[in-house]
PDB file of C-alpha atoms in Angstrom:
ATOM      1  CA  MET A 296     -24.107 -21.685 -14.795  1.00  0.00           C
ATOM      2  CA  ASP A 297     -25.456 -19.802 -17.825  1.00  0.00           C
ATOM      3  CA  GLN A 298     -25.969 -16.685 -15.696  1.00  0.00           C
ATOM      4  CA  ALA A 299     -22.389 -16.871 -14.373  1.00  0.00           C
ATOM      5  CA  VAL A 300     -21.048 -17.138 -17.909  1.00  0.00           C
ATOM      6  CA  GLY A 301     -23.202 -14.162 -18.906  1.00  0.00           C
ATOM      7  CA  VAL A 302     -21.939 -12.005 -16.042  1.00  0.00           C
ATOM      8  CA  ALA A 303     -18.279 -12.827 -16.750  1.00  0.00           C
ATOM      9  CA  ASP A 304     -18.857 -12.237 -20.471  1.00  0.00           C
ATOM     10  CA  THR A 305     -20.103  -8.731 -19.655  1.00  0.00           C
ATOM     11  CA  PHE A 306     -16.566  -7.764 -18.600  1.00  0.00           C
ATOM     12  CA  LEU A 307     -14.466  -9.958 -20.896  1.00  0.00           C
ATOM     13  CA  ALA A 308     -13.855  -9.205 -24.560  1.00  0.00           C
ATOM     14  CA  GLN A 309     -12.486 -12.653 -25.410  1.00  0.00           C
ATOM     15  CA  GLY A 310     -11.187 -15.938 -24.017  1.00  0.00           C
ATOM     16  CA  GLU A 311     -12.496 -18.899 -22.096  1.00  0.00           C
ATOM     17  CA  ILE A 312     -14.746 -18.243 -19.103  1.00  0.00           C
ATOM     18  CA  VAL A 313     -15.106 -21.749 -17.659  1.00  0.00           C
ATOM     19  CA  SER A 314     -14.926 -25.390 -18.663  1.00  0.00           C
ATOM     20  CA  THR A 315     -16.693 -28.440 -17.287  1.00  0.00           C
ATOM     21  CA  ARG A 316     -14.807 -31.726 -17.308  1.00  0.00           C
ATOM     22  CA  SER A 317     -16.086 -35.185 -16.556  1.00  0.00           C
ATOM     23  CA  ARG A 318     -14.502 -38.640 -16.540  1.00  0.00           C
ATOM     24  CA  LYS A 319     -14.805 -38.793 -20.301  1.00  0.00           C
ATOM     25  CA  PRO A 320     -12.552 -36.195 -22.007  1.00  0.00           C
ATOM     26  CA  GLU A 321     -14.878 -36.030 -25.005  1.00  0.00           C
ATOM     27  CA  GLU A 322     -17.627 -34.644 -22.753  1.00  0.00           C
ATOM     28  CA  THR A 323     -15.591 -31.535 -21.839  1.00  0.00           C
ATOM     29  CA  LEU A 324     -17.527 -28.326 -22.424  1.00  0.00           C
ATOM     30  CA  ARG A 325     -15.898 -24.913 -22.841  1.00  0.00           C
ATOM     31  CA  PHE A 326     -17.663 -21.566 -22.554  1.00  0.00           C
ATOM     32  CA  SER A 327     -16.031 -18.497 -24.085  1.00  0.00           C
ATOM     33  CA  ALA A 328     -16.624 -14.749 -24.034  1.00  0.00           C
ATOM     34  CA  LYS A 329     -18.098 -12.905 -26.950  1.00  0.00           C
ATOM     35  CA  THR A 330     -16.507  -9.720 -28.283  1.00  0.00           C
ATOM     36  CA  GLY A 331     -17.051  -6.586 -26.219  1.00  0.00           C
ATOM     37  CA  ASP A 332     -16.465  -5.411 -22.652  1.00  0.00           C
ATOM     38  CA  MET A 333     -19.431  -3.473 -21.273  1.00  0.00           C
ATOM     39  CA  ILE A 334     -17.222  -1.066 -19.277  1.00  0.00           C
ATOM     40  CA  ASP A 335     -14.458  -0.899 -21.874  1.00  0.00           C
ATOM     41  CA  GLY A 336     -11.570  -1.975 -19.659  1.00  0.00           C
ATOM     42  CA  LEU A 337     -12.296   0.261 -16.669  1.00  0.00           C
ATOM     43  CA  PRO A 338     -10.764  -0.966 -13.375  1.00  0.00           C
ATOM     44  CA  LEU A 339     -12.743  -3.762 -11.755  1.00  0.00           C
ATOM     45  CA  VAL A 340     -12.677  -5.284  -8.256  1.00  0.00           C
ATOM     46  CA  VAL A 341     -14.524  -8.496  -7.356  1.00  0.00           C
ATOM     47  CA  MET A 342     -15.259  -9.264  -3.707  1.00  0.00           C
ATOM     48  CA  ILE A 343     -15.483 -12.860  -2.466  1.00  0.00           C
ATOM     49  CA  ASN A 344     -15.638 -14.650   0.885  1.00  0.00           C
ATOM     50  CA  GLU A 345     -16.394 -18.097   2.313  1.00  0.00           C
ATOM     51  CA  GLY A 346     -20.012 -17.763   1.225  1.00  0.00           C
ATOM     52  CA  SER A 347     -19.147 -17.190  -2.448  1.00  0.00           C
ATOM     53  CA  ALA A 348     -19.932 -20.447  -4.210  1.00  0.00           C
ATOM     54  CA  SER A 349     -20.555 -21.983  -7.603  1.00  0.00           C
ATOM     55  CA  ALA A 350     -21.681 -19.249 -10.026  1.00  0.00           C
ATOM     56  CA  SER A 351     -19.868 -16.455  -8.176  1.00  0.00           C
ATOM     57  CA  GLU A 352     -16.688 -18.565  -8.183  1.00  0.00           C
ATOM     58  CA  ILE A 353     -16.957 -19.028 -11.952  1.00  0.00           C
ATOM     59  CA  VAL A 354     -17.164 -15.244 -12.411  1.00  0.00           C
ATOM     60  CA  ALA A 355     -14.329 -14.471  -9.971  1.00  0.00           C
ATOM     61  CA  GLY A 356     -12.080 -17.200 -11.424  1.00  0.00           C
ATOM     62  CA  ALA A 357     -12.579 -16.073 -15.020  1.00  0.00           C
ATOM     63  CA  LEU A 358     -11.974 -12.388 -14.316  1.00  0.00           C
ATOM     64  CA  GLN A 359      -8.945 -13.204 -12.162  1.00  0.00           C
ATOM     65  CA  ASP A 360      -7.346 -15.576 -14.683  1.00  0.00           C
ATOM     66  CA  HIS A 361      -7.758 -13.047 -17.497  1.00  0.00           C
ATOM     67  CA  LYS A 362      -6.279 -10.320 -15.238  1.00  0.00           C
ATOM     68  CA  ARG A 363      -9.439  -8.336 -15.860  1.00  0.00           C
ATOM     69  CA  ALA A 364     -10.212  -7.775 -12.176  1.00  0.00           C
ATOM     70  CA  VAL A 365      -8.518  -7.772  -8.804  1.00  0.00           C
ATOM     71  CA  VAL A 366     -10.219 -10.347  -6.571  1.00  0.00           C
ATOM     72  CA  VAL A 367     -10.318  -9.277  -2.921  1.00  0.00           C
ATOM     73  CA  GLY A 368     -11.679 -10.670   0.331  1.00  0.00           C
ATOM     74  CA  LEU A 369     -11.427 -14.223   1.631  1.00  0.00           C
ATOM     75  CA  LYS A 370     -11.047 -17.616  -0.059  1.00  0.00           C
ATOM     76  CA  SER A 371     -14.344 -18.772  -1.563  1.00  0.00           C
ATOM     77  CA  PHE A 372     -16.386 -21.846  -0.637  1.00  0.00           C
ATOM     78  CA  GLY A 373     -15.131 -24.246  -3.327  1.00  0.00           C
ATOM     79  CA  LYS A 374     -18.389 -25.551  -4.811  1.00  0.00           C
ATOM     80  CA  GLY A 375     -17.177 -26.427  -8.285  1.00  0.00           C
ATOM     81  CA  SER A 376     -19.125 -29.508  -9.219  1.00  0.00           C
ATOM     82  CA  VAL A 377     -21.906 -30.097 -11.725  1.00  0.00           C
ATOM     83  CA  GLN A 378     -24.884 -32.103 -10.515  1.00  0.00           C
ATOM     84  CA  THR A 379     -27.210 -33.869 -12.916  1.00  0.00           C
ATOM     85  CA  ILE A 380     -30.570 -35.433 -12.102  1.00  0.00           C
ATOM     86  CA  ARG A 381     -30.897 -38.888 -13.624  1.00  0.00           C
ATOM     87  CA  GLU A 382     -34.287 -40.522 -13.736  1.00  0.00           C
ATOM     88  CA  ILE A 383     -34.641 -44.050 -12.393  1.00  0.00           C
ATOM     89  CA  PRO A 384     -37.796 -45.477 -14.005  1.00  0.00           C
ATOM     90  CA  GLY A 385     -40.246 -46.684 -11.401  1.00  0.00           C
ATOM     91  CA  PHE A 386     -38.203 -45.326  -8.484  1.00  0.00           C
ATOM     92  CA  GLY A 387     -37.870 -41.569  -9.021  1.00  0.00           C
ATOM     93  CA  ALA A 388     -34.562 -39.855  -9.648  1.00  0.00           C
ATOM     94  CA  ILE A 389     -31.080 -39.475  -8.279  1.00  0.00           C
ATOM     95  CA  LYS A 390     -28.811 -36.450  -8.275  1.00  0.00           C
ATOM     96  CA  ILE A 391     -25.231 -37.313  -9.126  1.00  0.00           C
ATOM     97  CA  THR A 392     -22.047 -35.322  -9.683  1.00  0.00           C
ATOM     98  CA  THR A 393     -21.158 -35.578 -13.351  1.00  0.00           C
ATOM     99  CA  ALA A 394     -18.451 -32.954 -13.872  1.00  0.00           C
ATOM    100  CA  ARG A 395     -16.308 -30.266 -12.270  1.00  0.00           C
ATOM    101  CA  TYR A 396     -15.800 -26.594 -13.061  1.00  0.00           C
ATOM    102  CA  PHE A 397     -12.351 -25.354 -14.090  1.00  0.00           C
ATOM    103  CA  THR A 398     -11.146 -21.763 -14.435  1.00  0.00           C
ATOM    104  CA  PRO A 399      -9.575 -20.654 -17.753  1.00  0.00           C
ATOM    105  CA  SER A 400      -6.072 -21.420 -16.416  1.00  0.00           C
ATOM    106  CA  GLY A 401      -7.141 -25.010 -15.673  1.00  0.00           C
ATOM    107  CA  ASN A 402      -7.586 -24.736 -11.898  1.00  0.00           C
ATOM    108  CA  SER A 403     -10.338 -26.822 -10.355  1.00  0.00           C
ATOM    109  CA  ILE A 404     -12.784 -24.842  -8.238  1.00  0.00           C
ATOM    110  CA  GLN A 405     -14.042 -27.937  -6.398  1.00  0.00           C
ATOM    111  CA  ALA A 406     -12.951 -28.025  -2.739  1.00  0.00           C
ATOM    112  CA  LYS A 407     -10.193 -25.454  -3.492  1.00  0.00           C
ATOM    113  CA  GLY A 408     -12.196 -22.321  -4.087  1.00  0.00           C
ATOM    114  CA  ILE A 409     -10.827 -19.084  -5.481  1.00  0.00           C
ATOM    115  CA  GLU A 410      -7.909 -17.461  -3.664  1.00  0.00           C
ATOM    116  CA  PRO A 411      -8.196 -13.658  -3.567  1.00  0.00           C
ATOM    117  CA  ASP A 412      -5.397 -11.530  -5.028  1.00  0.00           C
ATOM    118  CA  VAL A 413      -5.633  -9.347  -1.937  1.00  0.00           C
ATOM    119  CA  GLU A 414      -6.796 -11.008   1.270  1.00  0.00           C
ATOM    120  CA  ILE A 415      -9.003  -8.742   3.357  1.00  0.00           C
ATOM    121  CA  PRO A 416      -9.974 -10.204   6.723  1.00  0.00           C
ATOM    122  CA  ARG A 417     -13.189  -9.363   8.479  1.00  0.00           C
ATOM    123  CA  ALA A 418     -12.703  -6.557  10.955  1.00  0.00           C
ATOM    124  CA  GLU A 419     -14.677  -4.216  13.117  1.00  0.00           C
ATOM    125  CA  LEU A 420     -14.276  -0.523  12.447  1.00  0.00           C
ATOM    126  CA  LYS A 421     -14.084   1.673  15.484  1.00  0.00           C
ATOM    127  CA  VAL A 422     -14.099   5.465  15.455  1.00  0.00           C
ATOM    128  CA  LEU A 423     -11.204   6.722  17.556  1.00  0.00           C
ATOM    129  CA  PRO A 424     -11.243  10.073  19.309  1.00  0.00           C
ATOM    130  CA  LYS A 425      -9.647  12.899  17.357  1.00  0.00           C
ATOM    131  CA  ILE A 426      -6.094  13.681  18.418  1.00  0.00           C
ATOM    132  CA  THR A 427      -5.652  17.376  19.082  1.00  0.00           C
ATOM    133  CA  GLY A 428      -2.519  19.366  19.702  1.00  0.00           C
ATOM    134  CA  TRP A 429      -0.347  17.664  17.066  1.00  0.00           C
ATOM    135  CA  GLY A 430      -0.068  20.319  14.372  1.00  0.00           C
ATOM    136  CA  GLU A 431       2.524  23.022  13.641  1.00  0.00           C
ATOM    137  CA  GLY A 432       0.057  25.635  14.870  1.00  0.00           C
ATOM    138  CA  ASP A 433      -0.052  23.955  18.290  1.00  0.00           C
ATOM    139  CA  LEU A 434       3.659  24.465  18.997  1.00  0.00           C
ATOM    140  CA  ASP A 435       4.756  27.300  21.258  1.00  0.00           C
ATOM    141  CA  GLY A 436       6.026  30.211  19.212  1.00  0.00           C
ATOM    142  CA  ALA A 437       4.674  28.850  15.914  1.00  0.00           C
ATOM    143  CA  LEU A 438       3.928  31.321  13.157  1.00  0.00           C
ATOM    144  CA  SER A 439       0.489  31.498  11.613  1.00  0.00           C
ATOM    145  CA  ALA A 440      -0.191  31.785   7.919  1.00  0.00           C
ATOM    146  CA  GLU A 441       0.054  35.554   8.400  1.00  0.00           C
ATOM    147  CA  GLU A 442       3.708  36.371   8.853  1.00  0.00           C
ATOM    148  CA  GLY A 443       4.788  37.612  12.254  1.00  0.00           C
ATOM    149  CA  LYS A 444       1.671  36.662  14.214  1.00  0.00           C
ATOM    150  CA  LYS A 445       1.708  33.760  16.598  1.00  0.00           C
ATOM    151  CA  ALA A 446      -0.667  30.930  15.791  1.00  0.00           C
ATOM    152  CA  LYS A 447      -1.860  30.840  19.392  1.00  0.00           C
ATOM    153  CA  GLU A 448      -3.211  34.347  19.033  1.00  0.00           C
ATOM    154  CA  THR A 449      -5.303  33.573  15.965  1.00  0.00           C
ATOM    155  CA  ALA A 450      -6.244  29.940  16.508  1.00  0.00           C
ATOM    156  CA  SER A 451      -9.919  29.273  17.087  1.00  0.00           C
ATOM    157  CA  PRO A 452     -10.921  26.850  19.824  1.00  0.00           C
ATOM    158  CA  LYS A 453     -11.118  23.236  18.674  1.00  0.00           C
ATOM    159  CA  GLU A 454     -14.487  21.530  18.698  1.00  0.00           C
ATOM    160  CA  ALA A 455     -14.793  18.167  20.334  1.00  0.00           C
ATOM    161  CA  PRO A 456     -15.553  15.389  17.859  1.00  0.00           C
ATOM    162  CA  LYS A 457     -19.243  14.606  17.530  1.00  0.00           C
ATOM    163  CA  GLU A 458     -20.309  11.230  18.830  1.00  0.00           C
ATOM    164  CA  LYS A 459     -21.466   8.870  16.115  1.00  0.00           C
ATOM    165  CA  THR A 460     -24.646   6.925  16.544  1.00  0.00           C
ATOM    166  CA  GLU A 461     -24.347   3.145  16.598  1.00  0.00           C
ATOM    167  CA  ALA A 462     -25.728   2.865  13.033  1.00  0.00           C
ATOM    168  CA  GLU A 463     -23.348   5.535  11.670  1.00  0.00           C
ATOM    169  CA  GLY A 464     -20.317   3.844  13.232  1.00  0.00           C
ATOM    170  CA  LYS A 465     -20.979   0.473  11.571  1.00  0.00           C
ATOM    171  CA  GLN A 466     -19.243   0.078   8.244  1.00  0.00           C
ATOM    172  CA  ASP A 467     -18.161  -2.793   6.058  1.00  0.00           C
ATOM    173  CA  TYR A 468     -14.385  -3.049   6.419  1.00  0.00           C
ATOM    174  CA  GLN A 469     -13.968  -5.398   3.454  1.00  0.00           C
ATOM    175  CA  LEU A 470     -16.075  -3.187   1.186  1.00  0.00           C
ATOM    176  CA  ASP A 471     -14.149  -0.094   2.278  1.00  0.00           C
ATOM    177  CA  ARG A 472     -10.809  -1.782   1.446  1.00  0.00           C
ATOM    178  CA  ALA A 473     -12.171  -2.984  -1.921  1.00  0.00           C
ATOM    179  CA  LEU A 474     -13.195   0.586  -2.730  1.00  0.00           C
ATOM    180  CA  ASP A 475      -9.712   1.806  -1.739  1.00  0.00           C
ATOM    181  CA  ILE A 476      -8.175  -0.672  -4.183  1.00  0.00           C
ATOM    182  CA  LEU A 477     -10.589   0.354  -6.935  1.00  0.00           C
ATOM    183  CA  ARG A 478      -9.748   4.028  -6.384  1.00  0.00           C
ATOM    184  CA  ALA A 479      -6.023   3.249  -6.552  1.00  0.00           C
ATOM    185  CA  MET A 480      -6.502   1.272  -9.772  1.00  0.00           C
ATOM    186  CA  SER A 481      -8.413   4.210 -11.260  1.00  0.00           C
ATOM    187  CA  VAL A 482      -5.611   6.616 -10.381  1.00  0.00           C
ATOM    188  CA  VAL A 483      -3.007   4.348 -11.996  1.00  0.00           C
ATOM    189  CA  SER A 484      -5.227   3.870 -15.061  1.00  0.00           C
ATOM    190  CA  ASP A 485      -5.660   7.642 -15.437  1.00  0.00           C
ATOM    191  CA  ARG A 486      -1.910   8.184 -15.188  1.00  0.00           C
ATOM    192  CA  LYS A 487      -1.237   5.604 -17.902  1.00  0.00           C
ATOM    193  CA  SER A 488      -3.624   7.341 -20.297  1.00  0.00           C
ATOM    194  CA  VAL A 489      -1.856  10.696 -19.837  1.00  0.00           C
ATOM    195  CA  VAL A 490       1.595   9.326 -20.710  1.00  0.00           C
TER     196      VAL A 490
END
């Protein structure tokens, strides 16, 4: 858990990161961010899916609750419990659940997981053939950029799209969408700073 707190703290300037709560209220522990955001408020996207558990859920939950990042992908695993090993003299030890993790807004991670702000399903990317013949220059009687000349007279023959190899055609749809969101956030952030 210490590493998760450290990662979240890297991007948070203040506020609670996570709390652990047990049956006894007096045993509640709260972990808070120290001053300073390593990337000084730049746009941030966090990707999660069903395999994101425990530490990664602490990071995603903290950044989401503080509105510091947009969480994208699929709902996380929901492993939000604290296990403690208790020694049993003469018999060995037993691992028991002693507490649960809660996000800064008080939501339990256990069995619920973190819901993404933007759900991005898994998908397979497929390169489609290029559509030709759908531009202004392809219309009969269209003018080219040079006034008075027909586009058909100056147009160069279109090349057929190159076939992609199997490795080139494989991409990560979720990562591509996350990058799209990050780019959009950057554009909005830049526009705010100009005004």
